[in-house]
Amino acid sequence: MTHIKMKHFLMVLCLCIFSISLQAQDLIVTGEGDSLNYKITKVKKDPISMKEIYPHFRLALTGGWSYLTARLSDDTPAEFKDYSKELKSGFHYDVDFSYYFVEQLGVGFKYHEFLSSNKMDNVYATYPDGSTEYGSMSDDIRINFIGPFFSTRFFNSTKKNCLLMDLGLG
């Protein structure tokens, strides 16, 4: 087994030594068959190939109808199940700001707010002393998210549309 390891080590060492001594052939052959020998002394970056063709910054405002997918608690009284289910749907809006270091990877900051409300009439409450009171019950719910996130995006071939995926803590 040691002999095989030594053999691999020597092959890798030889490749490293020979690759250091390798040089590119500095020869241009023209269409007419003439040959030109030259030596490369300076390389300039090509401004066309180095141009970044993707946007670095993204500002997005979004909004619309939302539905919360969490299950209702088993402890929710039967007479309040429909009321509670209606509170799971509402309106949301988002504000995102992202900066992309490379075409597909960036970081950003997000603010998200979910809004929902509901009202129920003829609700009664029984107090510990045995008395009962009737009235209305209402809820105005706001759920906020504020925090940083990592973002990835995948452009289509025309670079006009992309799929975005964000992962954040807030």
Short mmCIF file of C-alpha atoms in Angstrom, two decimals:
data_model
loop_
_atom_site.label_atom_id
_atom_site.label_comp_id
_atom_site.label_asym_id
_atom_site.label_seq_id
_atom_site.Cartn_x
_atom_site.Cartn_y
_atom_site.Cartn_z
CA MET A 1 0.00 0.00 0.00
CA THR A 2 2.88 2.36 0.80
CA HIS A 3 4.39 1.73 -2.64
CA ILE A 4 1.16 2.91 -4.34
CA LYS A 5 1.00 6.06 -2.21
CA MET A 6 4.64 6.85 -2.99
CA LYS A 7 3.94 6.34 -6.71
CA HIS A 8 1.01 8.78 -6.61
CA PHE A 9 3.06 11.28 -4.65
CA LEU A 10 5.88 11.16 -7.20
CA MET A 11 3.44 11.59 -10.11
CA VAL A 12 1.86 14.65 -8.49
CA LEU A 13 5.30 16.09 -7.69
CA CYS A 14 6.44 15.60 -11.30
CA LEU A 15 3.31 17.29 -12.64
CA CYS A 16 3.86 20.27 -10.33
CA ILE A 17 7.51 20.63 -11.37
CA PHE A 18 6.75 20.34 -15.09
CA SER A 19 3.79 22.74 -14.91
CA ILE A 20 6.04 25.45 -13.42
CA SER A 21 8.38 25.22 -16.41
CA LEU A 22 5.61 25.23 -19.04
CA GLN A 23 5.18 28.38 -21.09
CA ALA A 24 2.64 29.39 -23.66
CA GLN A 25 3.63 29.34 -27.30
CA ASP A 26 3.86 32.93 -28.49
CA LEU A 27 3.17 32.36 -32.17
CA ILE A 28 0.49 33.84 -34.42
CA VAL A 29 -0.14 32.32 -37.84
CA THR A 30 -1.96 34.64 -40.23
CA GLY A 31 -4.53 33.64 -42.84
CA GLU A 32 -1.85 33.93 -45.58
CA GLY A 33 0.42 31.45 -43.78
CA ASP A 34 2.87 33.98 -42.34
CA SER A 35 4.00 33.40 -38.76
CA LEU A 36 4.75 36.01 -36.13
CA ASN A 37 6.77 35.30 -33.00
CA TYR A 38 6.10 37.59 -30.09
CA LYS A 39 6.31 37.86 -26.32
CA ILE A 40 3.35 38.93 -24.13
CA THR A 41 4.51 41.68 -21.76
CA LYS A 42 1.23 43.24 -20.61
CA VAL A 43 -2.40 42.07 -20.45
CA LYS A 44 -5.22 44.61 -20.30
CA LYS A 45 -8.66 43.64 -19.06
CA ASP A 46 -11.21 43.67 -21.84
CA PRO A 47 -13.81 46.28 -20.83
CA ILE A 48 -16.53 44.54 -22.84
CA SER A 49 -16.14 41.11 -21.26
CA MET A 50 -15.63 42.57 -17.78
CA LYS A 51 -18.85 44.60 -17.92
CA GLU A 52 -21.42 43.42 -15.42
CA ILE A 53 -24.79 43.12 -17.13
CA TYR A 54 -26.93 42.50 -14.05
CA PRO A 55 -28.41 45.03 -11.61
CA HIS A 56 -26.69 45.23 -8.22
CA PHE A 57 -29.55 46.94 -6.38
CA ARG A 58 -33.19 45.91 -6.04
CA LEU A 59 -36.02 47.86 -4.40
CA ALA A 60 -39.39 46.12 -4.32
CA LEU A 61 -42.83 47.10 -3.04
CA THR A 62 -45.37 44.29 -2.98
CA GLY A 63 -48.79 43.69 -1.51
CA GLY A 64 -51.90 41.60 -1.76
CA TRP A 65 -54.21 39.10 -0.14
CA SER A 66 -52.63 36.61 2.29
CA TYR A 67 -53.66 33.50 4.15
CA LEU A 68 -51.91 32.20 7.27
CA THR A 69 -51.43 28.43 7.04
CA ALA A 70 -50.95 27.58 10.74
CA ARG A 71 -53.56 25.27 12.27
CA LEU A 72 -55.99 26.58 14.85
CA SER A 73 -55.37 25.36 18.38
CA ASP A 74 -57.42 22.38 19.51
CA ASP A 75 -58.29 24.50 22.58
CA THR A 76 -60.27 26.98 20.44
CA PRO A 77 -63.96 26.75 21.50
CA ALA A 78 -66.27 25.48 18.74
CA GLU A 79 -68.31 28.71 18.70
CA PHE A 80 -65.14 30.71 17.86
CA LYS A 81 -63.65 28.40 15.17
CA ASP A 82 -65.23 30.23 12.19
CA TYR A 83 -64.36 33.61 13.72
CA SER A 84 -60.72 32.53 14.18
CA LYS A 85 -60.48 31.04 10.67
CA GLU A 86 -61.54 34.38 9.18
CA LEU A 87 -58.69 36.09 11.07
CA LYS A 88 -56.22 33.90 9.16
CA SER A 89 -56.90 35.79 5.90
CA GLY A 90 -56.02 39.41 5.33
CA PHE A 91 -53.88 41.88 3.43
CA HIS A 92 -50.09 42.20 3.43
CA TYR A 93 -47.48 44.57 2.07
CA ASP A 94 -43.69 44.32 1.84
CA VAL A 95 -40.78 46.67 1.28
CA ASP A 96 -37.49 45.00 0.26
CA PHE A 97 -34.08 46.47 -0.44
CA SER A 98 -31.35 44.14 -1.76
CA TYR A 99 -27.75 44.46 -2.85
CA TYR A 100 -26.26 41.70 -5.03
CA PHE A 101 -22.50 41.08 -4.81
CA VAL A 102 -22.63 38.73 -7.78
CA GLU A 103 -25.43 37.94 -10.21
CA GLN A 104 -27.05 35.29 -8.04
CA LEU A 105 -26.15 36.17 -4.42
CA GLY A 106 -26.96 39.18 -2.28
CA VAL A 107 -28.12 40.52 1.05
CA GLY A 108 -31.00 42.77 1.93
CA PHE A 109 -33.42 44.18 4.45
CA LYS A 110 -37.19 43.57 4.54
CA TYR A 111 -40.24 45.04 6.24
CA HIS A 112 -43.43 42.94 6.02
CA GLU A 113 -46.83 43.60 7.60
CA PHE A 114 -49.92 41.35 7.66
CA LEU A 115 -53.28 42.94 8.55
CA SER A 116 -56.50 41.17 9.50
CA SER A 117 -59.68 42.03 11.39
CA ASN A 118 -62.97 40.44 12.34
CA LYS A 119 -66.04 41.24 14.47
CA MET A 120 -68.61 38.99 16.10
CA ASP A 121 -71.90 40.15 17.70
CA ASN A 122 -73.98 38.49 20.43
CA VAL A 123 -71.00 37.08 22.32
CA TYR A 124 -71.51 36.27 25.95
CA ALA A 125 -69.05 35.94 28.79
CA THR A 126 -69.72 34.23 32.11
CA TYR A 127 -67.78 35.62 35.05
CA PRO A 128 -66.58 33.61 38.10
CA ASP A 129 -69.39 35.08 40.22
CA GLY A 130 -71.95 33.52 37.82
CA SER A 131 -73.06 36.74 36.11
CA THR A 132 -73.29 36.82 32.29
CA GLU A 133 -72.70 39.73 29.93
CA TYR A 134 -73.53 40.01 26.20
CA GLY A 135 -71.79 42.20 23.64
CA SER A 136 -69.56 42.32 20.58
CA MET A 137 -66.05 40.99 20.15
CA SER A 138 -63.55 42.32 17.60
CA ASP A 139 -59.91 41.87 16.70
CA ASP A 140 -57.54 44.04 14.65
CA ILE A 141 -54.38 42.05 14.05
CA ARG A 142 -51.03 43.31 12.77
CA ILE A 143 -48.11 40.92 12.35
CA ASN A 144 -44.79 42.58 11.47
CA PHE A 145 -41.49 41.24 10.20
CA ILE A 146 -38.42 43.46 10.18
CA GLY A 147 -34.99 42.03 9.47
CA PRO A 148 -32.05 41.21 7.23
CA PHE A 149 -31.99 38.38 4.71
CA PHE A 150 -29.80 36.51 2.25
CA SER A 151 -31.10 36.45 -1.30
CA THR A 152 -30.53 34.27 -4.34
CA ARG A 153 -31.88 34.93 -7.81
CA PHE A 154 -31.92 32.95 -11.02
CA PHE A 155 -32.37 34.95 -14.25
CA ASN A 156 -34.00 33.60 -17.38
CA SER A 157 -32.05 33.59 -20.66
CA THR A 158 -33.07 37.17 -21.58
CA LYS A 159 -32.14 38.45 -18.08
CA LYS A 160 -35.49 40.29 -17.85
CA ASN A 161 -37.13 37.98 -15.29
CA CYS A 162 -35.80 36.05 -12.35
CA LEU A 163 -36.80 33.68 -9.58
CA LEU A 164 -36.01 35.11 -6.12
CA MET A 165 -35.52 33.18 -2.88
CA ASP A 166 -34.84 34.92 0.43
CA LEU A 167 -33.91 33.58 3.84
CA GLY A 168 -34.03 35.95 6.78
CA LEU A 169 -34.25 36.42 10.52
CA GLY A 170 -36.40 39.07 12.10
#
